[in-house]
Amino acid sequence: MKINKSLYKGTLQNIILKLLATEIKMYGYQITQKAKELTKGHLEITEGALYPILHKLEDEGIIVSETKKINGRERKYYLLTKKGKLQQRIYEEDMKIYLFNLNTIFNQ
Amino acid sequence: MINTEQEKQILRYLKSKGLAEDMQLEIFDHIIIQIENHIENGDSFEQAFEKIKISWKRDLENVWLNWYRVPIIQAKKVKSIGRNIFIKSFTISIVLVCLLFSLIGIFSKENIILIYRYYIYAIIGITICLLVSNIKYTFSILQRKIAIGDLYSSPIISIFVVIASSVIRNIQEIDSIFDIIIQNRFLELSILIIVIYIYTALALYLSFLSIKFYKDSKQFKINKENTFPTN
């Protein structure tokens, strides 16, 4: 079943933050794969959406990056900052309320 | 699985798309993983690379950003981060302009001339720093574009800059100019608006430069041990 991708649009940032909260440290490609795996292929985060969000979050001090040499080349990992962890919990609470409301509307 | 020559090929492709180094680092890694996955599934490097080029075509396609063409993915980054920088710069510039104009009432004309000169020197100094630093991140690229493109090449703003610099150079003779202006209220008001505009633009530019220089330096520190294969 194909799901309209635009439905995820406003929630991408929350999804990325939740994944980082769970996995602690992730790199770009890993985030796209994890999202795909957890949603059984329904959610494919495009690179064009992912990297601008990651860089924006980094600029806002919500996440921080560190580079590690893997197989002779640099890999950029992202992790939540202290401020980011706090922010993520708030976003997650908001998200749960949002999902609860959607459930109430669509399951009546 | 991918050899150095193939890595160089990928990097050349990314550079040909005009991608800044801060984005190149992870997109380069991302593409390599994708190509390796294709190779594991039986494709040759060339076949895999062609497939990846197609899948990245839209994100790396060049679009107009102000007066320049940059890849879509970078334009998105600039748009999302640029807004925050602009708000910060604008706030700082307002403070700077207010400060400069409040000085008129406090200091002598000589001191004001001196302050304005240092102000211009600071702008030129930071611009030169950015131009010679050779840091090729989103902000420095954007910075150069603003510096060279929007400020100096933009016909309207460059006229203001020329007027501002000539006013500063010939400020000793300004009394006689004011004598003529003071007799014409409309001209007086127009000159005042232009002067406020020039200093607001310069203050905005100075703040923009400083914030971007700080961000680029921070980014440069993160990636200083970057080990890209060289061409």
Short mmCIF file of C-alpha atoms in Angstrom, two decimals:
data_model
loop_
_atom_site.label_atom_id
_atom_site.label_comp_id
_atom_site.label_asym_id
_atom_site.label_seq_id
_atom_site.Cartn_x
_atom_site.Cartn_y
_atom_site.Cartn_z
CA MET A 1 0.00 0.00 0.00
CA LYS A 2 1.41 3.37 -1.08
CA ILE A 3 1.15 6.17 1.46
CA ASN A 4 1.09 9.83 0.45
CA LYS A 5 4.63 11.02 1.27
CA SER A 6 3.50 14.55 2.03
CA LEU A 7 1.75 13.24 5.15
CA TYR A 8 5.18 12.70 6.72
CA LYS A 9 6.50 16.10 5.69
CA GLY A 10 5.79 18.03 8.87
CA THR A 11 6.91 15.19 11.11
CA LEU A 12 10.31 14.41 9.58
CA GLN A 13 12.21 16.45 12.13
CA ASN A 14 10.45 14.65 14.99
CA ILE A 15 11.15 11.28 13.38
CA ILE A 16 14.87 12.08 13.03
CA LEU A 17 15.09 13.31 16.62
CA LYS A 18 13.29 10.21 17.92
CA LEU A 19 15.68 7.94 15.99
CA LEU A 20 18.66 9.81 17.40
CA ALA A 21 17.22 9.54 20.92
CA THR A 22 16.89 5.80 20.53
CA GLU A 23 20.09 5.01 18.67
CA ILE A 24 22.28 7.67 20.39
CA LYS A 25 24.58 8.21 17.41
CA MET A 26 23.69 7.91 13.71
CA TYR A 27 24.93 8.97 10.28
CA GLY A 28 22.78 10.12 7.36
CA TYR A 29 22.47 6.89 5.43
CA GLN A 30 21.79 4.94 8.64
CA ILE A 31 18.89 7.28 9.50
CA THR A 32 17.24 6.70 6.11
CA GLN A 33 17.64 2.93 6.45
CA LYS A 34 16.41 2.78 10.04
CA ALA A 35 13.28 4.76 9.16
CA LYS A 36 12.65 2.46 6.22
CA GLU A 37 13.19 -0.66 8.32
CA LEU A 38 10.93 0.45 11.20
CA THR A 39 8.09 1.40 8.85
CA LYS A 40 8.55 -1.72 6.70
CA GLY A 41 9.52 0.37 3.69
CA HIS A 42 6.70 2.90 3.94
CA LEU A 43 8.84 5.80 4.98
CA GLU A 44 11.70 6.62 2.66
CA ILE A 45 13.44 9.77 3.87
CA THR A 46 15.00 11.39 0.84
CA GLU A 47 18.52 12.74 1.09
CA GLY A 48 17.28 16.08 -0.15
CA ALA A 49 15.03 16.37 2.90
CA LEU A 50 17.31 14.70 5.43
CA TYR A 51 20.55 16.69 5.19
CA PRO A 52 19.05 20.20 5.26
CA ILE A 53 17.08 19.17 8.40
CA LEU A 54 20.20 17.72 10.05
CA HIS A 55 22.21 20.87 9.29
CA LYS A 56 19.41 23.09 10.55
CA LEU A 57 19.16 21.11 13.81
CA GLU A 58 22.93 21.33 14.18
CA ASP A 59 22.80 25.08 13.65
CA GLU A 60 20.13 25.37 16.34
CA GLY A 61 22.28 23.41 18.77
CA ILE A 62 19.79 20.54 19.03
CA ILE A 63 22.23 18.02 17.59
CA VAL A 64 25.98 17.94 17.29
CA SER A 65 28.16 16.12 14.80
CA GLU A 66 31.41 14.23 15.07
CA THR A 67 33.44 12.68 12.32
CA LYS A 68 35.04 9.26 12.54
CA LYS A 69 37.25 7.49 10.09
CA ILE A 70 35.51 4.34 8.84
CA ASN A 71 37.18 2.20 6.17
CA GLY A 72 39.62 5.01 5.45
CA ARG A 73 37.02 7.71 4.88
CA GLU A 74 35.31 10.26 7.07
CA ARG A 75 31.82 9.55 8.35
CA LYS A 76 29.75 12.22 10.04
CA TYR A 77 27.73 11.03 13.03
CA TYR A 78 24.99 13.04 14.67
CA LEU A 79 23.94 12.93 18.29
CA LEU A 80 21.56 14.90 20.49
CA THR A 81 22.93 17.65 22.68
CA LYS A 82 21.69 18.22 26.23
CA LYS A 83 19.35 20.90 24.87
CA GLY A 84 18.35 18.49 22.08
CA LYS A 85 17.42 15.69 24.50
CA LEU A 86 15.17 18.05 26.39
CA GLN A 87 13.65 19.40 23.20
CA GLN A 88 13.13 15.90 21.82
CA ARG A 89 11.12 14.85 24.89
CA ILE A 90 8.88 17.90 24.48
CA TYR A 91 8.41 17.20 20.75
CA GLU A 92 7.64 13.56 21.51
CA GLU A 93 4.96 14.50 24.02
CA ASP A 94 3.43 16.91 21.47
CA MET A 95 3.58 14.20 18.84
CA LYS A 96 1.78 11.70 21.08
CA ILE A 97 -1.02 14.19 21.71
CA TYR A 98 -1.21 14.85 17.97
CA LEU A 99 -1.39 11.12 17.20
CA PHE A 100 -3.97 10.56 19.94
CA ASN A 101 -6.15 13.29 18.43
CA LEU A 102 -5.79 11.84 14.94
CA ASN A 103 -6.73 8.42 16.30
CA THR A 104 -9.78 9.86 17.99
CA ILE A 105 -10.92 11.50 14.77
CA PHE A 106 -10.19 8.65 12.39
CA ASN A 107 -11.33 5.77 14.60
CA GLN A 108 -14.75 7.07 15.52
CA MET B 1 35.09 -2.34 -2.19
CA ILE B 2 35.45 0.96 -4.02
CA ASN B 3 38.98 1.90 -5.00
CA THR B 4 40.63 5.31 -4.71
CA GLU B 5 40.20 6.12 -8.41
CA GLN B 6 36.47 5.44 -8.15
CA GLU B 7 36.27 7.59 -5.01
CA LYS B 8 37.94 10.41 -6.92
CA GLN B 9 35.39 9.97 -9.71
CA ILE B 10 32.53 10.35 -7.23
CA LEU B 11 34.14 13.39 -5.67
CA ARG B 12 34.69 15.00 -9.08
CA TYR B 13 31.02 14.45 -9.82
CA LEU B 14 29.98 16.16 -6.56
CA LYS B 15 32.35 19.04 -7.18
CA SER B 16 31.04 19.46 -10.71
CA LYS B 17 27.59 19.95 -9.18
CA GLY B 18 28.97 22.84 -7.12
CA LEU B 19 28.35 21.22 -3.74
CA ALA B 20 30.07 22.92 -0.79
CA GLU B 21 32.57 20.90 1.24
CA ASP B 22 30.48 20.73 4.41
CA MET B 23 27.82 18.85 2.49
CA GLN B 24 30.25 16.95 0.27
CA LEU B 25 31.68 15.07 3.25
CA GLU B 26 28.51 13.20 4.14
CA ILE B 27 26.95 13.03 0.68
CA PHE B 28 30.19 11.49 -0.57
CA ASP B 29 29.95 8.85 2.19
CA HIS B 30 26.23 8.35 1.52
CA ILE B 31 26.78 7.77 -2.20
CA ILE B 32 29.64 5.34 -1.59
CA ILE B 33 27.44 3.20 0.68
CA GLN B 34 24.66 3.25 -1.92
CA ILE B 35 27.08 2.26 -4.70
CA GLU B 36 28.54 -0.53 -2.56
CA ASN B 37 25.02 -1.88 -1.99
CA HIS B 38 24.39 -1.92 -5.74
CA ILE B 39 27.72 -3.67 -6.35
CA GLU B 40 26.80 -6.31 -3.73
CA ASN B 41 23.64 -6.92 -5.74
CA GLY B 42 25.68 -7.65 -8.87
CA ASP B 43 26.11 -4.27 -10.58
CA SER B 44 29.45 -3.01 -11.86
CA PHE B 45 30.76 0.26 -10.44
CA GLU B 46 29.80 2.11 -13.62
CA GLN B 47 26.25 0.75 -13.60
CA ALA B 48 25.84 1.50 -9.89
CA PHE B 49 27.21 5.02 -10.29
CA GLU B 50 24.83 5.75 -13.15
CA LYS B 51 21.86 4.58 -11.05
CA ILE B 52 23.00 6.78 -8.16
CA LYS B 53 23.40 9.78 -10.46
CA ILE B 54 19.79 9.32 -11.52
CA SER B 55 18.53 9.00 -7.95
CA TRP B 56 20.47 12.11 -6.85
CA LYS B 57 19.65 14.09 -9.99
CA ARG B 58 16.87 16.12 -8.43
CA ASP B 59 18.70 16.96 -5.20
CA LEU B 60 21.88 17.98 -6.99
CA GLU B 61 20.14 19.90 -9.73
CA ASN B 62 21.25 23.53 -9.76
CA VAL B 63 18.71 26.21 -8.94
CA TRP B 64 18.89 29.98 -8.61
CA LEU B 65 19.70 31.21 -5.13
CA ASN B 66 19.67 34.99 -5.24
CA TRP B 67 21.81 35.58 -8.33
CA TYR B 68 23.70 32.29 -8.34
CA ARG B 69 23.14 28.66 -9.11
CA VAL B 70 23.61 26.08 -6.36
CA PRO B 71 22.38 22.48 -5.90
CA ILE B 72 18.81 22.21 -4.53
CA ILE B 73 20.01 20.37 -1.41
CA GLN B 74 22.32 23.24 -0.56
CA ALA B 75 19.73 25.87 -1.35
CA LYS B 76 17.39 24.15 1.13
CA LYS B 77 20.09 24.32 3.80
CA VAL B 78 20.80 27.97 3.11
CA LYS B 79 17.11 28.80 3.25
CA SER B 80 16.52 26.98 6.54
CA ILE B 81 19.62 28.30 8.29
CA GLY B 82 19.86 31.64 6.50
CA ARG B 83 16.61 32.84 8.04
CA ASN B 84 18.01 32.52 11.59
CA ILE B 85 21.23 34.25 10.59
CA PHE B 86 19.31 37.04 8.93
CA ILE B 87 17.21 37.65 12.05
CA LYS B 88 20.35 37.75 14.22
CA SER B 89 22.17 40.02 11.73
CA PHE B 90 19.21 42.31 11.45
CA THR B 91 18.99 42.73 15.24
CA ILE B 92 22.72 43.44 15.50
CA SER B 93 22.56 45.86 12.57
CA ILE B 94 19.73 47.84 14.16
CA VAL B 95 21.79 48.15 17.36
CA LEU B 96 24.86 49.19 15.33
CA VAL B 97 22.95 51.82 13.36
CA CYS B 98 21.32 53.21 16.49
CA LEU B 99 24.74 53.33 18.12
CA LEU B 100 26.29 55.11 15.16
CA PHE B 101 23.55 57.70 14.97
CA SER B 102 23.52 58.27 18.71
CA LEU B 103 27.26 59.00 18.47
CA ILE B 104 26.54 62.01 16.27
CA GLY B 105 25.14 63.84 19.25
CA ILE B 106 27.94 62.85 21.59
CA PHE B 107 31.20 63.04 19.67
CA SER B 108 32.90 65.67 17.63
CA LYS B 109 32.79 65.46 13.83
CA GLU B 110 36.41 64.22 13.74
CA ASN B 111 35.59 61.29 16.03
CA ILE B 112 32.55 60.34 13.99
CA ILE B 113 34.66 60.35 10.81
CA LEU B 114 37.15 58.10 12.58
CA ILE B 115 34.41 55.70 13.75
CA TYR B 116 32.90 55.51 10.26
CA ARG B 117 36.33 54.81 8.78
CA TYR B 118 36.97 51.96 11.22
CA TYR B 119 33.53 50.69 10.41
CA ILE B 120 34.38 50.50 6.70
CA TYR B 121 37.82 48.99 7.49
CA ALA B 122 36.14 46.28 9.58
CA ILE B 123 33.84 45.36 6.69
CA ILE B 124 36.74 45.25 4.21
CA GLY B 125 38.91 43.32 6.71
CA ILE B 126 36.36 40.58 7.36
CA THR B 127 35.63 40.28 3.63
CA ILE B 128 39.35 39.82 2.87
CA CYS B 129 39.66 37.25 5.70
CA LEU B 130 36.83 35.23 4.19
CA LEU B 131 38.17 35.51 0.66
CA VAL B 132 41.69 34.39 1.56
CA SER B 133 40.68 31.76 4.12
CA ASN B 134 39.76 29.37 1.30
CA ILE B 135 37.14 27.61 3.39
CA LYS B 136 34.63 26.17 0.99
CA TYR B 137 31.63 25.59 3.22
CA THR B 138 28.06 26.64 2.55
CA PHE B 139 28.45 29.84 4.53
CA SER B 140 31.71 30.91 2.96
CA ILE B 141 30.37 30.21 -0.52
CA LEU B 142 27.20 32.08 0.29
CA GLN B 143 29.31 34.76 1.91
CA ARG B 144 31.42 35.25 -1.18
CA LYS B 145 28.31 35.43 -3.25
CA ILE B 146 26.86 38.10 -1.01
CA ALA B 147 30.15 39.98 -0.82
CA ILE B 148 30.99 39.93 -4.47
CA GLY B 149 27.54 39.62 -5.92
CA ASP B 150 24.98 41.39 -3.83
CA LEU B 151 27.01 44.18 -2.33
CA TYR B 152 29.67 45.13 -4.86
CA SER B 153 28.05 44.07 -8.12
CA SER B 154 24.51 45.04 -7.32
CA PRO B 155 24.14 48.31 -9.24
CA ILE B 156 21.88 50.04 -6.70
CA ILE B 157 23.81 49.09 -3.57
CA SER B 158 27.18 49.73 -5.17
CA ILE B 159 26.05 53.27 -5.99
CA PHE B 160 25.26 53.72 -2.29
CA VAL B 161 28.64 52.28 -1.33
CA VAL B 162 30.38 54.66 -3.73
CA ILE B 163 28.41 57.60 -2.31
CA ALA B 164 29.17 56.48 1.25
CA SER B 165 32.88 56.08 0.63
CA SER B 166 33.13 59.38 -1.23
CA VAL B 167 31.24 61.10 1.59
CA ILE B 168 33.70 59.62 4.08
CA ARG B 169 36.69 60.61 1.94
CA ASN B 170 35.48 64.13 1.36
CA ILE B 171 33.79 64.63 4.69
CA GLN B 172 35.92 67.72 5.33
CA GLU B 173 34.09 69.42 2.48
CA ILE B 174 30.69 68.24 3.61
CA ASP B 175 29.84 71.52 5.35
CA SER B 176 29.51 73.27 2.01
CA ILE B 177 27.35 70.44 0.65
CA PHE B 178 25.09 70.70 3.71
CA ASP B 179 24.75 74.44 3.14
CA ILE B 180 23.13 73.73 -0.23
CA ILE B 181 21.06 70.80 1.08
CA ILE B 182 19.76 72.61 4.11
CA GLN B 183 17.92 75.06 1.86
CA ASN B 184 15.96 72.22 0.29
CA ARG B 185 13.83 70.20 2.75
CA PHE B 186 13.07 67.46 0.24
CA LEU B 187 16.72 67.01 -0.69
CA GLU B 188 17.67 67.04 3.00
CA LEU B 189 15.16 64.32 3.78
CA SER B 190 16.24 62.24 0.77
CA ILE B 191 19.90 62.45 1.76
CA LEU B 192 19.01 61.46 5.33
CA ILE B 193 17.08 58.40 4.11
CA ILE B 194 19.94 57.39 1.80
CA VAL B 195 22.51 57.76 4.60
CA ILE B 196 20.36 55.68 6.98
CA TYR B 197 19.91 53.09 4.23
CA ILE B 198 23.66 52.91 3.53
CA TYR B 199 24.57 52.42 7.17
CA THR B 200 21.79 49.93 7.76
CA ALA B 201 22.95 47.93 4.73
CA LEU B 202 26.58 48.08 5.84
CA ALA B 203 25.71 47.18 9.43
CA LEU B 204 23.57 44.29 8.22
CA TYR B 205 26.39 43.14 5.99
CA LEU B 206 28.96 43.42 8.79
CA SER B 207 26.81 41.37 11.19
CA PHE B 208 26.07 38.81 8.49
CA LEU B 209 29.78 38.48 7.77
CA SER B 210 30.73 38.09 11.43
CA ILE B 211 28.13 35.40 12.14
CA LYS B 212 29.04 33.48 9.02
CA PHE B 213 32.75 33.77 9.69
CA TYR B 214 32.16 32.36 13.18
CA LYS B 215 30.08 29.50 11.80
CA ASP B 216 32.58 28.68 9.07
CA SER B 217 35.44 28.64 11.53
CA LYS B 218 33.45 26.30 13.77
CA GLN B 219 32.68 24.03 10.83
CA PHE B 220 36.32 24.15 9.74
CA LYS B 221 37.41 22.99 13.21
CA ILE B 222 35.04 20.02 13.00
CA ASN B 223 36.30 18.94 9.62
CA LYS B 224 39.98 19.90 9.85
CA GLU B 225 41.09 16.27 9.67
CA ASN B 226 38.98 15.70 6.63
CA THR B 227 40.61 13.09 4.42
CA PHE B 228 39.08 13.55 1.00
CA PRO B 229 41.08 12.04 -1.82
CA THR B 230 42.72 14.83 -3.77
CA ASN B 231 42.28 15.23 -7.52
#
